[in-house]
CSV table of C-alpha atoms in Angstrom, one decimal:
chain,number,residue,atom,x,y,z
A,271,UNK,CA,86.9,181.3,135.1
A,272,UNK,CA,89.5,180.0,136.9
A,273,UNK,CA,87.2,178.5,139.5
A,274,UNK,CA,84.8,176.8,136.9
A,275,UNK,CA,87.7,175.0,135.5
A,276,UNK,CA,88.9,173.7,138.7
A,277,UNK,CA,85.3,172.3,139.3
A,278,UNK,CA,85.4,170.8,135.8
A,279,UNK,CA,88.8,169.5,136.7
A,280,UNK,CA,87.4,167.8,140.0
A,281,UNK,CA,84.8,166.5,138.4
A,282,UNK,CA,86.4,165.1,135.5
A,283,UNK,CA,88.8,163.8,138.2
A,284,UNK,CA,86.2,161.9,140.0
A,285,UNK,CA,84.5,160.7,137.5
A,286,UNK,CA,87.9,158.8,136.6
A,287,UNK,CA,88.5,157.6,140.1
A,288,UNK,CA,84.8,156.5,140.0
A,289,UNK,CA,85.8,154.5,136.5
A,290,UNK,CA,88.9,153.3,138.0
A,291,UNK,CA,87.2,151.9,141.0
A,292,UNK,CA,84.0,150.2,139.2
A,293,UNK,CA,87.2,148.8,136.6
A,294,UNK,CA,89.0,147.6,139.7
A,295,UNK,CA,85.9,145.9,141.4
A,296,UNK,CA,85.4,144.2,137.8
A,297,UNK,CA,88.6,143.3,137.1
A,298,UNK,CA,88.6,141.8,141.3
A,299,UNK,CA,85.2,139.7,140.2
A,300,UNK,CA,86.5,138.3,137.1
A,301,UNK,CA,89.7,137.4,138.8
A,302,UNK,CA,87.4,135.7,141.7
A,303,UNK,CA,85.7,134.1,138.5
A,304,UNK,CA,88.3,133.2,137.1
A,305,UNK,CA,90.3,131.9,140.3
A,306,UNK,CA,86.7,130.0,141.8
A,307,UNK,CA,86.8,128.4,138.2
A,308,UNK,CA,90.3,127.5,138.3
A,309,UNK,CA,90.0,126.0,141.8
A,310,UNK,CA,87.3,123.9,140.5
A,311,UNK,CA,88.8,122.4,137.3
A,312,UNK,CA,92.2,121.9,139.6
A,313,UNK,CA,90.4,120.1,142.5
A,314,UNK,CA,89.0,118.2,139.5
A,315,UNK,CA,92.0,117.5,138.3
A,316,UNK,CA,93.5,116.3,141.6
A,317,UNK,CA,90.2,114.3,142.1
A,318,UNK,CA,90.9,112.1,138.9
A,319,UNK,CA,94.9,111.9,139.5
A,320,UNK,CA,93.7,110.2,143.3
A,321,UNK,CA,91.1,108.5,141.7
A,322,UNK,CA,93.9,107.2,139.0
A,323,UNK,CA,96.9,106.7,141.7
A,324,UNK,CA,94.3,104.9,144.5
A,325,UNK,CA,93.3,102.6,141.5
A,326,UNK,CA,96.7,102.1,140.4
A,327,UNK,CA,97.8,101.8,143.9
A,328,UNK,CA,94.5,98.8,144.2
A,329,UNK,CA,95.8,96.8,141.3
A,330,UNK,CA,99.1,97.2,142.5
A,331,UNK,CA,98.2,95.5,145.7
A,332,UNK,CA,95.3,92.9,144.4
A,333,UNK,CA,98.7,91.7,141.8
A,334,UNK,CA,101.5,91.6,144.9
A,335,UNK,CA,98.3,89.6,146.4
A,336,UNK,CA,97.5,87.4,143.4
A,337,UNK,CA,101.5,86.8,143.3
A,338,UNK,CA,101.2,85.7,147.1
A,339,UNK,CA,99.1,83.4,146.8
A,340,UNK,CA,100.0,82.2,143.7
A,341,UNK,CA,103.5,81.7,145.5
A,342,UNK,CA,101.9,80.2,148.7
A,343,UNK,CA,100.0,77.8,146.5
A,344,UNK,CA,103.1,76.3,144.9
A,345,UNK,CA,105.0,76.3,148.5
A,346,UNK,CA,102.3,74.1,150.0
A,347,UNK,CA,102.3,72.1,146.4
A,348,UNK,CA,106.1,71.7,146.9
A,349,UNK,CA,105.9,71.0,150.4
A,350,UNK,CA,102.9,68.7,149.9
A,351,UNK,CA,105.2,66.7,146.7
A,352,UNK,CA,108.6,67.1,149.6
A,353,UNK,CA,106.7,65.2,152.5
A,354,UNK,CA,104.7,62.9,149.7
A,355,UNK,CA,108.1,61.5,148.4
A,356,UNK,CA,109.3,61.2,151.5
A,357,UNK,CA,106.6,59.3,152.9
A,358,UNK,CA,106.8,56.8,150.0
A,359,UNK,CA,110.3,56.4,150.4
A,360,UNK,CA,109.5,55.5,153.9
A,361,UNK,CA,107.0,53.0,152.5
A,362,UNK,CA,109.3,51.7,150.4
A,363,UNK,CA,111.8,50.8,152.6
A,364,UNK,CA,109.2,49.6,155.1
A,365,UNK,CA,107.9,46.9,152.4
A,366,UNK,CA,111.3,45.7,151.0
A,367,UNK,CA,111.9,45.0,154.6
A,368,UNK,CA,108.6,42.9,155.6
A,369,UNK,CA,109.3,41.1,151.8
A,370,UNK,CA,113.1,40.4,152.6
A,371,UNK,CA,111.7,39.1,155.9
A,372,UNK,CA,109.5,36.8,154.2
A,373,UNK,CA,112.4,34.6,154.5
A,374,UNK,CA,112.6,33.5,157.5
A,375,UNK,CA,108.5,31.7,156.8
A,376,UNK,CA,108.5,28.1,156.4
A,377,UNK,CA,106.6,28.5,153.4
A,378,UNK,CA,109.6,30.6,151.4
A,379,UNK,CA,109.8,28.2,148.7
A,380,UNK,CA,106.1,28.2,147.6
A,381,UNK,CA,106.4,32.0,147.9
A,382,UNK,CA,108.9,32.5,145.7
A,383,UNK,CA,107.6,29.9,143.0
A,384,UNK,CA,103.8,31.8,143.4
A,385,UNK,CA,105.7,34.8,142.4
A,386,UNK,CA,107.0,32.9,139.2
A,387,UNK,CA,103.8,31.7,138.4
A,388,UNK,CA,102.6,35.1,138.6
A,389,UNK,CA,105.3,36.4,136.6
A,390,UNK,CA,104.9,33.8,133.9
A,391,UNK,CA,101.2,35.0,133.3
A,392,UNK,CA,102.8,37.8,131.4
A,393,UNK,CA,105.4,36.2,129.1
A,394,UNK,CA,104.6,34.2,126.2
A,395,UNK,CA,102.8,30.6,127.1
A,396,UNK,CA,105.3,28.0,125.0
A,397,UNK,CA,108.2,28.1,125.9
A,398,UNK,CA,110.5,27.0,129.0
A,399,UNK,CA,111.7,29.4,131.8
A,400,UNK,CA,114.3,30.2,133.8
A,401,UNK,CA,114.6,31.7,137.0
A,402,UNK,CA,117.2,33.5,138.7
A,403,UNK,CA,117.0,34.4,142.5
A,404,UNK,CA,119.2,36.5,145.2
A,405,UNK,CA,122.6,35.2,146.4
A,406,UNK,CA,121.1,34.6,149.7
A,407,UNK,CA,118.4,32.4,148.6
A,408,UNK,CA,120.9,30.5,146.2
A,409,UNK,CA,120.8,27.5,148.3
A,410,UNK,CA,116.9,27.1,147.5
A,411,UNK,CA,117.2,27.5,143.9
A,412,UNK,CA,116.5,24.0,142.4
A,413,UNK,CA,113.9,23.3,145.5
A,414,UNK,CA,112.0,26.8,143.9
A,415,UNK,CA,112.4,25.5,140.3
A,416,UNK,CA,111.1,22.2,141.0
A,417,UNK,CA,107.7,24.0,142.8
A,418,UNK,CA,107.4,26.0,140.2
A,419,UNK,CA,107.1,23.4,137.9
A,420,UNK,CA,104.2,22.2,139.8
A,421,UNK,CA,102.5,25.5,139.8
A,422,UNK,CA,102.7,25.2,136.1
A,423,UNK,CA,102.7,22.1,134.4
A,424,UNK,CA,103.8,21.6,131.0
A,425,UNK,CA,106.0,24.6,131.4
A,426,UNK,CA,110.2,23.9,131.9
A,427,UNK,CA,111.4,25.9,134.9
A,428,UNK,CA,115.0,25.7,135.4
A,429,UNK,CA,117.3,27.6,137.7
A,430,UNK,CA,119.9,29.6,137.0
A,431,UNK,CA,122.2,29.8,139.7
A,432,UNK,CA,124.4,33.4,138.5
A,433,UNK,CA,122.8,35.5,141.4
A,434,UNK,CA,120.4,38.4,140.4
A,435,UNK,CA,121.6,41.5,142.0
A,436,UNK,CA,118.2,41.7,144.5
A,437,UNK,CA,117.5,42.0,148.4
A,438,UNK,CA,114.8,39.0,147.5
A,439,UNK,CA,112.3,37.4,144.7
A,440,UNK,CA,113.0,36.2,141.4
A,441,UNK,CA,114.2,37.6,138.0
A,442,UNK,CA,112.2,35.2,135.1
A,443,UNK,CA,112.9,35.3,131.8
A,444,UNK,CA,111.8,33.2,128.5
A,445,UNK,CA,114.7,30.5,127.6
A,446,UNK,CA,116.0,32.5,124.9
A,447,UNK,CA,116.8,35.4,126.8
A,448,UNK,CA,114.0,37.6,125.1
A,449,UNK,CA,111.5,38.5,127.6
A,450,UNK,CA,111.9,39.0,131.0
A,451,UNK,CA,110.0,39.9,134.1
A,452,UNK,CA,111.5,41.6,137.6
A,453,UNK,CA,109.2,40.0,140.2
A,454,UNK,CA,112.0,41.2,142.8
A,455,UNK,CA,111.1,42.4,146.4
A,456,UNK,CA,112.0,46.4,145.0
A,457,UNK,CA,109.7,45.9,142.1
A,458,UNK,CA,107.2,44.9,143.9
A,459,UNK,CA,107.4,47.3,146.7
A,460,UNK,CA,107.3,50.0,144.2
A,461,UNK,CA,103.9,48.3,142.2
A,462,UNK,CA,102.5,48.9,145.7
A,463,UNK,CA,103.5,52.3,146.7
A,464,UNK,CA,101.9,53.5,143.4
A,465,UNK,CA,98.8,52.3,144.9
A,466,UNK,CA,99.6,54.4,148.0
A,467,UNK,CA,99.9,57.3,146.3
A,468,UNK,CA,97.0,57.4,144.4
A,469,UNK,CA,95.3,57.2,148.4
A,470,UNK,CA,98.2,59.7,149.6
A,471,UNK,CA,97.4,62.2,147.2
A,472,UNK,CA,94.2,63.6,148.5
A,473,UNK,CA,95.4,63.5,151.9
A,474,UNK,CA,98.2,66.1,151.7
């Protein structure tokens, strides 16, 4: 009797070992399920957050890109404005000299009175004028006055012998006082360097 229950014992015994392995080979599978599965939706996971951090990463760079050219752009527009100023400053200085040296040209008088003429295109046609010079062409006043008056007949050019402050050319004005035009050597040289730069421009 003894013996029969130890048999029934061994082989109630077995049959639990037998559950407990085919549990623990279960439980082994769903846990390899369950880790394969997790693997997947983590190296998912880790896919997007790359995917996210190389795009952020890519507009990070194509901005700091965008920004360095945008800052390139304006450093060869300021550069191009720096040596543009300069060389019209250059020009300017260039042309007042080649007018104030206009001068020393036996035809000085007729120049001067040609730039009044011009001058007196724009101001009102009645009325007389009157022309103020430089201090160093003061001694030519009246002789510029009376060719003037010959470059425009029916017109009354008179001089006015309180110096304009000017390197050269002639300040004309209406009698009154009212209207007045700079045709001075700095004027003028200006009038032309605007012209240069227009040509400048698309060269720099």
């Amino acid at each position: 009797m003894s013996e029969e229950r130890n048999d029934k014992l061994n082989g109630l015994r077995e049959l639990l070992l037998l559950q407990a392995e085919q549990d623990r080979i279960k439980l082994l599978e769903k846990a390899k399920r369950e880790a394969e599965t997790l693997v997947k939706e983590e190296s998912a996971r880790i896919s997007r957050e790359e995917t996210l951090i190389l795009k952020d990463a890519a507009d990070r760079a194509e901005s700091t890109r965008r920004r360095q050219v945008m800052a390139a752009e304006r450093e060869k527009t300021g550069e191009g404005l720096r040596l543009q100023n300069r060389l019209l400053g250059e020009a300017v200085t260039i042309l007042e000299d080649r007018f104030t040296r206009l001068r020393e040209r036996e035809d000085y008088v007729r120049i001067l009175a040609g730039l009044v003429a011009e001058a007196a295109s724009v101001l009102p046609e009645s009325g007389d004028l009157r022309v103020r010079l430089a201090a160093a062409d003061a001694a030519i006043g009246e002789t510029v006055a009376s060719a003037c008056r010959e470059f425009l007949p029916g017109i009354g050019v008179s001089f006015d012998p309180d110096p304009a402050p000017i390197m050269g050319g002639a300040w004309i004005s209406t009698a009154d006082g009212r209207r007045f035009v700079a045709a001075d050597w700095r004027n003028r040289a200006h009038e032309t360097v605007a012209e240069l730069a227009e040509r400048l421009l698309p060269m720099l």
